[in-house]
């Protein structure tokens, strides 16, 4: 036995019953039908990977840092990794997820062929011809009966730029549906909408290199040390250089523990904090008048909106001591270099866009953007969350971050695609709205790729009901994820290391993803699956790409002239330069690590726009019946819906099940003891978790990580309340009540990792 095998937890060898699932077939039957795959025996045993056939330079498949890594390959299997020391962002550093990702390749749960549901029995492997022809005949049946838009598509940004582009084109040109949206709708859309309003362009302003030399760093709603562990290195370096760190979070996260100023914000009230800080900047004249007068618009109405935001009022609303707010404004106001970063903590709100604008107002008021060591941006979450949000698999977007409702943009893309502009569908429904439309019976068929909505969408009891109403559902994935268990057909797709392409990191650097191995068994690359589906739907000529470089070359042209302009980027240039920062409009252009140095913003008038961002309450404030604030997020060892990381033992062991973080005083109020079971109830559902009593959380708030499925999924509880502009769900705040069960939780069990929806 080699120890790597001990590190694997193949679900198919640990079948569990799941009463909640109400699947037409039980998990046991799926296992009986589908059977466990052969156990993982890497060639030459565990030590075989000391002597790899090759090392392949590529990037981590997980978060937006896209750390450089070298995969060790032995006989078409990824058997380990080595640091890639000279990739400039991470210089060989990796986090716990990155070093374990290679265990997915050849994992016993890998789908090795398409599978098909047999009603009342389970899934069985089928050949590609059967899977493809059934899929296409169901698409045609549904579209001819109910119309093209009755077939929806959901996609995800773990996909490369090439695949993101291809999905957008596939939905509009082959499927001819308006209803395509993607999982970035749950992630970066509030930041994207805010950035477009303010700057006309959606990217962080400076590369990470500038972070090291900023004198003040303000981090709003990001648990950076756990969610972007390699980025924290830059923050520590800045601190070594004398930077002051301000952290805004309802929890004392690891980065907050070492901050110079920690602001314990009540969830859902950040815009009151940002407004009060802006008012302080005005009162103390900590403003860059030259920048405001010459390069921005709408300053006056923006400061008018917060003129009554006193420190005392802000303390009352946010729970942050007035003195600390004043100190934050002073630190921010008086420095000469700074970086403001935010992530989902301020964005996952029904006023996510306003929160983002509140941050941008602080940056613009002090004019510290587009200069060395002066930056601002969201920390993009998913692996290709940046590139994936530029190339057209958002319901309202065309490649190059073009607008699907803009006639000129439509005409340009229709020409690139060789179709008539009037055949290009219009704006479709956003992800959560699309699932609601399935629930209402308006959308009858669904294709999903790279998305696990039953775990990741809020109010997921509604999602489950919706999935059961579909007449036909086909998923493309390399694992049978929790949502795909509701599918009629699952097409066996490819892992990150099995398909060539490019990705765009959180700093806007376009990097090269290299294929290390080919898909195992009968699994296929995602591009080849989409290509064949398109051909069978009669659009083969529009998808005649020979390889991923051909897709990229079409993407370059499609993005040309858009705000996210990739025209000047080629595979060769990426490889020779450790990536190229977009915008890069011409072949002889070096790329743009730092935006706005020329002070020409991408808005129609060329100015950066202030936007009034007054405080609004969260969608579901606490009340007598539901008195406690529930917020949700992540832990370091798990990734998103857990499909990939709940299958790797060394990532399960450190944190095997979701724990309810609760402050000792709140626990005492309810008589809750450490590791006792607590039922958490909201207006949408209830679920039971062991209590983890910590002094690092506000007394009025409890926190749950959301990476698990079925009965321990946090999203049974969350609210489907959306931001009116970005349509992001309000994952970060809803009202709950706590019912202590008064019994100790059973020892945590790895089988929980496999519970499914
Ligand atoms: N380990 C790990 N890393 C990841 C991921 C993962 O799943 N696991 N996912 C990746 C992706 S896609 C994303 S989007 C990022 C997310 O990265 P982050 O945004 O850093 O992660 P979250 O845990 O969602 O939320 C961050 C913080 O917001 C705080 N918070 C909650 N409510 C509020 C509020 O109202 N105001 C403020 N100011 N803060 C609040 C929480 O306490 C939490 O510490 O991580 C990426 N990296
Ligand atoms: N309560 C709560 N809910 C949240 C959040 C929160 O903070 N709180 N965060 C939200 C955020 S920020 C995000 S980003 C979403 C993420 O939510 P999801 O996007 O649903 O999560 P993933 O786990 O990335 O699911 C992606 C699926 O794609 C598959 N996949 C990965 N790579 C590939 C590929 O290359 N090809 C194919 N075909 N499939 C692939 C994986 O196996 C997995 O099944 O969750 C959101 N949900
Ligand atoms: S920080 Fe992100 S990209 Fe880097 S190794 Fe960890 S998960 Fe992968
Ligand atoms: Mo995300």
PDB file of C-alpha atoms in Angstrom, residues 101-345:
ATOM      1  CA  UNK A 101      -5.014  18.826  -6.463  1.00  0.00           C
ATOM      2  CA  UNK A 102      -3.066  16.195  -8.386  1.00  0.00           C
ATOM      3  CA  UNK A 103      -4.926  13.502  -6.434  1.00  0.00           C
ATOM      4  CA  UNK A 104      -7.997  14.131  -8.592  1.00  0.00           C
ATOM      5  CA  UNK A 105      -6.324  12.767 -11.668  1.00  0.00           C
ATOM      6  CA  UNK A 106      -7.028   9.040 -11.830  1.00  0.00           C
ATOM      7  CA  UNK A 107      -9.219   9.312  -8.726  1.00  0.00           C
ATOM      8  CA  UNK A 108     -11.439   6.232  -8.398  1.00  0.00           C
ATOM      9  CA  UNK A 109     -14.550   8.423  -8.723  1.00  0.00           C
ATOM     10  CA  UNK A 110     -13.535   9.789 -12.118  1.00  0.00           C
ATOM     11  CA  UNK A 111     -16.246   9.387 -14.712  1.00  0.00           C
ATOM     12  CA  UNK A 112     -14.602   7.247 -17.358  1.00  0.00           C
ATOM     13  CA  UNK A 113     -17.501   7.271 -19.804  1.00  0.00           C
ATOM     14  CA  UNK A 114     -20.871   8.959 -20.163  1.00  0.00           C
ATOM     15  CA  UNK A 115     -23.527   7.645 -17.801  1.00  0.00           C
ATOM     16  CA  UNK A 116     -27.281   7.536 -18.208  1.00  0.00           C
ATOM     17  CA  UNK A 117     -30.042   7.352 -15.634  1.00  0.00           C
ATOM     18  CA  UNK A 118     -32.335   4.358 -15.870  1.00  0.00           C
ATOM     19  CA  UNK A 119     -35.529   5.260 -14.063  1.00  0.00           C
ATOM     20  CA  UNK A 120     -35.948   3.317 -10.846  1.00  0.00           C
ATOM     21  CA  UNK A 121     -32.567   1.641 -11.197  1.00  0.00           C
ATOM     22  CA  UNK A 122     -29.676   4.054 -11.234  1.00  0.00           C
ATOM     23  CA  UNK A 123     -26.950   5.246 -13.560  1.00  0.00           C
ATOM     24  CA  UNK A 124     -25.259   2.982 -16.048  1.00  0.00           C
ATOM     25  CA  UNK A 125     -22.340   3.633 -18.366  1.00  0.00           C
ATOM     26  CA  UNK A 126     -23.328   4.247 -21.981  1.00  0.00           C
ATOM     27  CA  UNK A 127     -21.354   4.810 -25.147  1.00  0.00           C
ATOM     28  CA  UNK A 128     -20.869   8.309 -26.524  1.00  0.00           C
ATOM     29  CA  UNK A 129     -23.164   7.724 -29.489  1.00  0.00           C
ATOM     30  CA  UNK A 130     -26.095   6.852 -27.215  1.00  0.00           C
ATOM     31  CA  UNK A 131     -25.371   9.727 -24.837  1.00  0.00           C
ATOM     32  CA  UNK A 132     -24.929  12.309 -27.591  1.00  0.00           C
ATOM     33  CA  UNK A 133     -27.896  11.270 -29.695  1.00  0.00           C
ATOM     34  CA  UNK A 134     -30.237  11.159 -26.697  1.00  0.00           C
ATOM     35  CA  UNK A 135     -28.992  14.559 -25.524  1.00  0.00           C
ATOM     36  CA  UNK A 136     -29.452  16.173 -28.911  1.00  0.00           C
ATOM     37  CA  UNK A 137     -32.865  14.638 -29.564  1.00  0.00           C
ATOM     38  CA  UNK A 138     -34.069  15.876 -26.145  1.00  0.00           C
ATOM     39  CA  UNK A 139     -32.727  19.366 -26.842  1.00  0.00           C
ATOM     40  CA  UNK A 140     -34.537  19.407 -30.175  1.00  0.00           C
ATOM     41  CA  UNK A 141     -37.754  18.017 -28.710  1.00  0.00           C
ATOM     42  CA  UNK A 142     -37.847  20.560 -25.893  1.00  0.00           C
ATOM     43  CA  UNK A 143     -36.941  23.507 -28.106  1.00  0.00           C
ATOM     44  CA  UNK A 144     -39.446  22.612 -30.813  1.00  0.00           C
ATOM     45  CA  UNK A 145     -42.213  22.127 -28.233  1.00  0.00           C
ATOM     46  CA  UNK A 146     -41.556  25.071 -25.925  1.00  0.00           C
ATOM     47  CA  UNK A 147     -39.222  27.405 -27.821  1.00  0.00           C
ATOM     48  CA  UNK A 148     -35.462  27.834 -27.830  1.00  0.00           C
ATOM     49  CA  UNK A 149     -35.280  29.692 -24.524  1.00  0.00           C
ATOM     50  CA  UNK A 150     -36.931  26.784 -22.722  1.00  0.00           C
ATOM     51  CA  UNK A 151     -33.525  25.086 -22.821  1.00  0.00           C
ATOM     52  CA  UNK A 152     -31.123  26.749 -20.387  1.00  0.00           C
ATOM     53  CA  UNK A 153     -27.382  26.470 -19.844  1.00  0.00           C
ATOM     54  CA  UNK A 154     -25.326  26.963 -16.688  1.00  0.00           C
ATOM     55  CA  UNK A 155     -21.582  27.229 -16.857  1.00  0.00           C
ATOM     56  CA  UNK A 156     -18.577  27.889 -14.658  1.00  0.00           C
ATOM     57  CA  UNK A 157     -15.270  29.679 -14.530  1.00  0.00           C
ATOM     58  CA  UNK A 158     -13.034  26.845 -13.548  1.00  0.00           C
ATOM     59  CA  UNK A 159     -13.150  26.602 -17.344  1.00  0.00           C
ATOM     60  CA  UNK A 160     -10.349  28.136 -19.394  1.00  0.00           C
ATOM     61  CA  UNK A 161     -10.778  31.282 -21.484  1.00  0.00           C
ATOM     62  CA  UNK A 162     -11.111  29.095 -24.565  1.00  0.00           C
ATOM     63  CA  UNK A 163     -13.904  27.023 -23.007  1.00  0.00           C
ATOM     64  CA  UNK A 164     -15.638  30.077 -21.550  1.00  0.00           C
ATOM     65  CA  UNK A 165     -15.647  31.644 -24.994  1.00  0.00           C
ATOM     66  CA  UNK A 166     -16.806  28.433 -26.585  1.00  0.00           C
ATOM     67  CA  UNK A 167     -19.662  28.002 -24.092  1.00  0.00           C
ATOM     68  CA  UNK A 168     -20.907  31.533 -24.824  1.00  0.00           C
ATOM     69  CA  UNK A 169     -20.829  30.885 -28.528  1.00  0.00           C
ATOM     70  CA  UNK A 170     -22.312  27.386 -28.128  1.00  0.00           C
ATOM     71  CA  UNK A 171     -25.332  28.659 -26.187  1.00  0.00           C
ATOM     72  CA  UNK A 172     -26.047  31.513 -28.611  1.00  0.00           C
ATOM     73  CA  UNK A 173     -25.120  29.887 -31.927  1.00  0.00           C
ATOM     74  CA  UNK A 174     -25.747  26.137 -31.485  1.00  0.00           C
ATOM     75  CA  UNK A 175     -28.385  26.026 -28.740  1.00  0.00           C
ATOM     76  CA  UNK A 176     -29.768  29.423 -29.823  1.00  0.00           C
ATOM     77  CA  UNK A 177     -30.939  30.173 -26.301  1.00  0.00           C
ATOM     78  CA  UNK A 178     -30.787  33.472 -24.385  1.00  0.00           C
ATOM     79  CA  UNK A 179     -30.750  31.602 -21.094  1.00  0.00           C
ATOM     80  CA  UNK A 180     -27.062  31.066 -20.407  1.00  0.00           C
ATOM     81  CA  UNK A 181     -25.479  32.169 -17.165  1.00  0.00           C
ATOM     82  CA  UNK A 182     -22.535  31.114 -15.013  1.00  0.00           C
ATOM     83  CA  UNK A 183     -21.326  30.554 -11.479  1.00  0.00           C
ATOM     84  CA  UNK A 184     -19.471  33.882 -11.394  1.00  0.00           C
ATOM     85  CA  UNK A 185     -22.988  35.225 -10.794  1.00  0.00           C
ATOM     86  CA  UNK A 186     -22.459  33.914  -7.262  1.00  0.00           C
ATOM     87  CA  UNK A 187     -18.997  35.385  -7.062  1.00  0.00           C
ATOM     88  CA  UNK A 188     -17.604  38.452  -8.828  1.00  0.00           C
ATOM     89  CA  UNK A 189     -20.623  40.159 -10.408  1.00  0.00           C
ATOM     90  CA  UNK A 190     -21.103  42.820  -7.740  1.00  0.00           C
ATOM     91  CA  UNK A 191     -17.480  43.829  -8.146  1.00  0.00           C
ATOM     92  CA  UNK A 192     -17.787  43.675 -11.924  1.00  0.00           C
ATOM     93  CA  UNK A 193     -20.864  45.896 -11.986  1.00  0.00           C
ATOM     94  CA  UNK A 194     -19.318  48.401  -9.549  1.00  0.00           C
ATOM     95  CA  UNK A 195     -16.059  48.537 -11.493  1.00  0.00           C
ATOM     96  CA  UNK A 196     -17.850  49.089 -14.790  1.00  0.00           C
ATOM     97  CA  UNK A 197     -19.879  51.926 -13.312  1.00  0.00           C
ATOM     98  CA  UNK A 198     -16.843  53.615 -11.833  1.00  0.00           C
ATOM     99  CA  UNK A 199     -14.073  52.844 -14.330  1.00  0.00           C
ATOM    100  CA  UNK A 200     -15.852  51.386 -17.379  1.00  0.00           C
ATOM    101  CA  UNK A 201     -13.676  48.291 -17.062  1.00  0.00           C
ATOM    102  CA  UNK A 202     -13.672  45.269 -14.781  1.00  0.00           C
ATOM    103  CA  UNK A 203     -10.178  44.399 -13.556  1.00  0.00           C
ATOM    104  CA  UNK A 204      -7.981  45.066 -10.534  1.00  0.00           C
ATOM    105  CA  UNK A 205      -6.061  48.295 -11.170  1.00  0.00           C
ATOM    106  CA  UNK A 206      -2.521  47.154 -10.346  1.00  0.00           C
ATOM    107  CA  UNK A 207      -0.625  43.880 -10.359  1.00  0.00           C
ATOM    108  CA  UNK A 208       0.157  42.236  -7.020  1.00  0.00           C
ATOM    109  CA  UNK A 209       3.724  43.494  -7.225  1.00  0.00           C
ATOM    110  CA  UNK A 210       2.456  46.960  -6.196  1.00  0.00           C
ATOM    111  CA  UNK A 211       0.864  45.579  -3.034  1.00  0.00           C
ATOM    112  CA  UNK A 212       4.225  44.975  -1.377  1.00  0.00           C
ATOM    113  CA  UNK A 213       5.040  48.672  -1.289  1.00  0.00           C
ATOM    114  CA  UNK A 214       1.700  50.182  -0.319  1.00  0.00           C
ATOM    115  CA  UNK A 215       1.835  51.937   3.069  1.00  0.00           C
ATOM    116  CA  UNK A 216      -1.801  51.292   3.995  1.00  0.00           C
ATOM    117  CA  UNK A 217      -3.681  48.138   2.980  1.00  0.00           C
ATOM    118  CA  UNK A 218      -7.391  47.956   3.707  1.00  0.00           C
ATOM    119  CA  UNK A 219      -8.986  44.507   3.348  1.00  0.00           C
ATOM    120  CA  UNK A 220     -12.777  44.473   3.354  1.00  0.00           C
ATOM    121  CA  UNK A 221     -14.582  41.154   3.694  1.00  0.00           C
ATOM    122  CA  UNK A 222     -11.841  38.739   2.761  1.00  0.00           C
ATOM    123  CA  UNK A 223     -10.363  35.927   4.786  1.00  0.00           C
ATOM    124  CA  UNK A 224      -7.222  36.203   2.638  1.00  0.00           C
ATOM    125  CA  UNK A 225      -5.024  33.855   4.642  1.00  0.00           C
ATOM    126  CA  UNK A 226      -7.454  30.976   4.157  1.00  0.00           C
ATOM    127  CA  UNK A 227      -8.879  31.838   0.758  1.00  0.00           C
ATOM    128  CA  UNK A 228      -5.830  33.194  -1.071  1.00  0.00           C
ATOM    129  CA  UNK A 229      -2.979  31.805   1.016  1.00  0.00           C
ATOM    130  CA  UNK A 230      -0.254  32.696  -1.459  1.00  0.00           C
ATOM    131  CA  UNK A 231      -1.405  36.316  -1.691  1.00  0.00           C
ATOM    132  CA  UNK A 232      -0.949  36.756   2.029  1.00  0.00           C
ATOM    133  CA  UNK A 233       2.790  36.596   1.416  1.00  0.00           C
ATOM    134  CA  UNK A 234       2.518  39.952  -0.380  1.00  0.00           C
ATOM    135  CA  UNK A 235       0.645  41.447   2.547  1.00  0.00           C
ATOM    136  CA  UNK A 236       3.263  40.202   5.025  1.00  0.00           C
ATOM    137  CA  UNK A 237       5.978  41.690   2.832  1.00  0.00           C
ATOM    138  CA  UNK A 238       4.149  45.002   2.805  1.00  0.00           C
ATOM    139  CA  UNK A 239       3.939  44.832   6.587  1.00  0.00           C
ATOM    140  CA  UNK A 240       7.657  44.129   6.779  1.00  0.00           C
ATOM    141  CA  UNK A 241       8.053  47.277   4.705  1.00  0.00           C
ATOM    142  CA  UNK A 242       6.074  49.201   7.321  1.00  0.00           C
ATOM    143  CA  UNK A 243       2.534  49.032   5.914  1.00  0.00           C
ATOM    144  CA  UNK A 244      -0.462  49.484   8.197  1.00  0.00           C
ATOM    145  CA  UNK A 245      -3.151  46.851   7.689  1.00  0.00           C
ATOM    146  CA  UNK A 246      -6.867  47.542   8.240  1.00  0.00           C
ATOM    147  CA  UNK A 247      -9.266  44.582   8.204  1.00  0.00           C
ATOM    148  CA  UNK A 248     -13.062  44.821   8.033  1.00  0.00           C
ATOM    149  CA  UNK A 249     -14.726  41.506   8.931  1.00  0.00           C
ATOM    150  CA  UNK A 250     -17.250  40.220  11.488  1.00  0.00           C
ATOM    151  CA  UNK A 251     -14.702  37.534  12.347  1.00  0.00           C
ATOM    152  CA  UNK A 252     -11.152  37.913  13.597  1.00  0.00           C
ATOM    153  CA  UNK A 253      -9.709  35.965  10.700  1.00  0.00           C
ATOM    154  CA  UNK A 254      -6.005  35.061  10.651  1.00  0.00           C
ATOM    155  CA  UNK A 255      -5.153  38.257   8.758  1.00  0.00           C
ATOM    156  CA  UNK A 256      -7.305  40.303  11.165  1.00  0.00           C
ATOM    157  CA  UNK A 257      -5.374  38.881  14.108  1.00  0.00           C
ATOM    158  CA  UNK A 258      -2.245  40.620  12.986  1.00  0.00           C
ATOM    159  CA  UNK A 259      -3.869  43.770  11.589  1.00  0.00           C
ATOM    160  CA  UNK A 260      -3.029  47.227  12.910  1.00  0.00           C
ATOM    161  CA  UNK A 261      -6.713  48.060  12.958  1.00  0.00           C
ATOM    162  CA  UNK A 262      -9.514  45.517  13.045  1.00  0.00           C
ATOM    163  CA  UNK A 263     -13.079  46.721  12.365  1.00  0.00           C
ATOM    164  CA  UNK A 264     -15.603  44.100  13.558  1.00  0.00           C
ATOM    165  CA  UNK A 265     -18.423  45.032  11.201  1.00  0.00           C
ATOM    166  CA  UNK A 266     -21.964  43.759  11.725  1.00  0.00           C
ATOM    167  CA  UNK A 267     -22.743  41.721   8.584  1.00  0.00           C
ATOM    168  CA  UNK A 268     -24.622  43.715   5.989  1.00  0.00           C
ATOM    169  CA  UNK A 269     -23.615  47.170   7.209  1.00  0.00           C
ATOM    170  CA  UNK A 270     -20.346  47.893   5.365  1.00  0.00           C
ATOM    171  CA  UNK A 271     -21.801  50.724   3.290  1.00  0.00           C
ATOM    172  CA  UNK A 272     -22.484  52.660   6.499  1.00  0.00           C
ATOM    173  CA  UNK A 273     -18.807  52.272   7.412  1.00  0.00           C
ATOM    174  CA  UNK A 274     -17.571  53.357   3.984  1.00  0.00           C
ATOM    175  CA  UNK A 275     -20.007  56.290   3.979  1.00  0.00           C
ATOM    176  CA  UNK A 276     -18.863  57.465   7.419  1.00  0.00           C
ATOM    177  CA  UNK A 277     -15.212  57.138   6.364  1.00  0.00           C
ATOM    178  CA  UNK A 278     -15.909  59.241   3.258  1.00  0.00           C
ATOM    179  CA  UNK A 279     -17.578  61.864   5.417  1.00  0.00           C
ATOM    180  CA  UNK A 280     -14.450  61.923   7.618  1.00  0.00           C
ATOM    181  CA  UNK A 281     -12.239  62.415   4.570  1.00  0.00           C
ATOM    182  CA  UNK A 282     -14.393  65.391   3.586  1.00  0.00           C
ATOM    183  CA  UNK A 283     -14.534  66.882   7.094  1.00  0.00           C
ATOM    184  CA  UNK A 284     -10.770  66.661   7.507  1.00  0.00           C
ATOM    185  CA  UNK A 285      -9.991  67.561   3.921  1.00  0.00           C
ATOM    186  CA  UNK A 286      -8.022  64.381   3.378  1.00  0.00           C
ATOM    187  CA  UNK A 287      -8.907  64.696  -0.302  1.00  0.00           C
ATOM    188  CA  UNK A 288      -6.982  64.847  -3.573  1.00  0.00           C
ATOM    189  CA  UNK A 289      -8.707  67.900  -5.076  1.00  0.00           C
ATOM    190  CA  UNK A 290      -6.654  67.927  -8.239  1.00  0.00           C
ATOM    191  CA  UNK A 291      -7.595  64.338  -9.031  1.00  0.00           C
ATOM    192  CA  UNK A 292     -11.250  64.845  -8.074  1.00  0.00           C
ATOM    193  CA  UNK A 293     -11.589  68.027 -10.153  1.00  0.00           C
ATOM    194  CA  UNK A 294      -9.796  66.837 -13.253  1.00  0.00           C
ATOM    195  CA  UNK A 295     -10.366  63.126 -13.531  1.00  0.00           C
ATOM    196  CA  UNK A 296     -13.655  62.247 -11.848  1.00  0.00           C
ATOM    197  CA  UNK A 297     -17.354  63.047 -12.003  1.00  0.00           C
ATOM    198  CA  UNK A 298     -20.284  63.099  -9.554  1.00  0.00           C
ATOM    199  CA  UNK A 299     -18.236  63.872  -6.445  1.00  0.00           C
ATOM    200  CA  UNK A 300     -20.720  66.352  -5.009  1.00  0.00           C
ATOM    201  CA  UNK A 301     -23.815  64.129  -5.085  1.00  0.00           C
ATOM    202  CA  UNK A 302     -21.749  61.274  -3.695  1.00  0.00           C
ATOM    203  CA  UNK A 303     -20.587  63.207  -0.645  1.00  0.00           C
ATOM    204  CA  UNK A 304     -24.061  64.739  -0.241  1.00  0.00           C
ATOM    205  CA  UNK A 305     -25.445  61.227   0.178  1.00  0.00           C
ATOM    206  CA  UNK A 306     -23.282  60.667   3.288  1.00  0.00           C
ATOM    207  CA  UNK A 307     -23.215  64.143   4.812  1.00  0.00           C
ATOM    208  CA  UNK A 308     -25.232  62.986   7.839  1.00  0.00           C
ATOM    209  CA  UNK A 309     -23.126  59.877   8.440  1.00  0.00           C
ATOM    210  CA  UNK A 310     -21.632  60.784  11.802  1.00  0.00           C
ATOM    211  CA  UNK A 311     -19.199  58.506  13.599  1.00  0.00           C
ATOM    212  CA  UNK A 312     -21.809  57.874  16.301  1.00  0.00           C
ATOM    213  CA  UNK A 313     -24.470  56.904  13.768  1.00  0.00           C
ATOM    214  CA  UNK A 314     -22.013  54.592  12.012  1.00  0.00           C
ATOM    215  CA  UNK A 315     -21.074  52.969  15.313  1.00  0.00           C
ATOM    216  CA  UNK A 316     -24.749  52.334  16.017  1.00  0.00           C
ATOM    217  CA  UNK A 317     -25.340  50.736  12.600  1.00  0.00           C
ATOM    218  CA  UNK A 318     -22.097  48.808  12.115  1.00  0.00           C
ATOM    219  CA  UNK A 319     -21.210  47.922  15.682  1.00  0.00           C
ATOM    220  CA  UNK A 320     -17.675  49.263  15.096  1.00  0.00           C
ATOM    221  CA  UNK A 321     -16.468  51.699  17.771  1.00  0.00           C
ATOM    222  CA  UNK A 322     -16.595  55.316  16.493  1.00  0.00           C
ATOM    223  CA  UNK A 323     -12.946  55.768  17.463  1.00  0.00           C
ATOM    224  CA  UNK A 324     -11.913  52.870  15.211  1.00  0.00           C
ATOM    225  CA  UNK A 325     -13.852  54.291  12.267  1.00  0.00           C
ATOM    226  CA  UNK A 326     -12.161  57.624  12.796  1.00  0.00           C
ATOM    227  CA  UNK A 327      -8.761  55.945  13.024  1.00  0.00           C
ATOM    228  CA  UNK A 328      -9.440  54.025   9.792  1.00  0.00           C
ATOM    229  CA  UNK A 329     -10.372  57.248   7.971  1.00  0.00           C
ATOM    230  CA  UNK A 330      -7.245  58.915   9.296  1.00  0.00           C
ATOM    231  CA  UNK A 331      -4.940  56.078   8.275  1.00  0.00           C
ATOM    232  CA  UNK A 332      -6.599  55.962   4.856  1.00  0.00           C
ATOM    233  CA  UNK A 333      -6.757  59.741   4.503  1.00  0.00           C
ATOM    234  CA  UNK A 334      -3.213  60.644   5.439  1.00  0.00           C
ATOM    235  CA  UNK A 335      -1.094  58.078   3.652  1.00  0.00           C
ATOM    236  CA  UNK A 336       0.503  58.593   0.261  1.00  0.00           C
ATOM    237  CA  UNK A 337       0.360  55.021  -1.045  1.00  0.00           C
ATOM    238  CA  UNK A 338      -2.354  52.448  -0.439  1.00  0.00           C
ATOM    239  CA  UNK A 339      -4.182  49.402  -1.736  1.00  0.00           C
ATOM    240  CA  UNK A 340      -7.842  48.655  -1.067  1.00  0.00           C
ATOM    241  CA  UNK A 341      -8.922  45.052  -1.541  1.00  0.00           C
ATOM    242  CA  UNK A 342     -12.307  43.474  -1.104  1.00  0.00           C
ATOM    243  CA  UNK A 343     -13.867  40.097  -1.694  1.00  0.00           C
ATOM    244  CA  UNK A 344     -17.107  38.253  -1.136  1.00  0.00           C
ATOM    245  CA  UNK A 345     -17.586  39.524   2.436  1.00  0.00           C
TER     246      UNK A 345
END
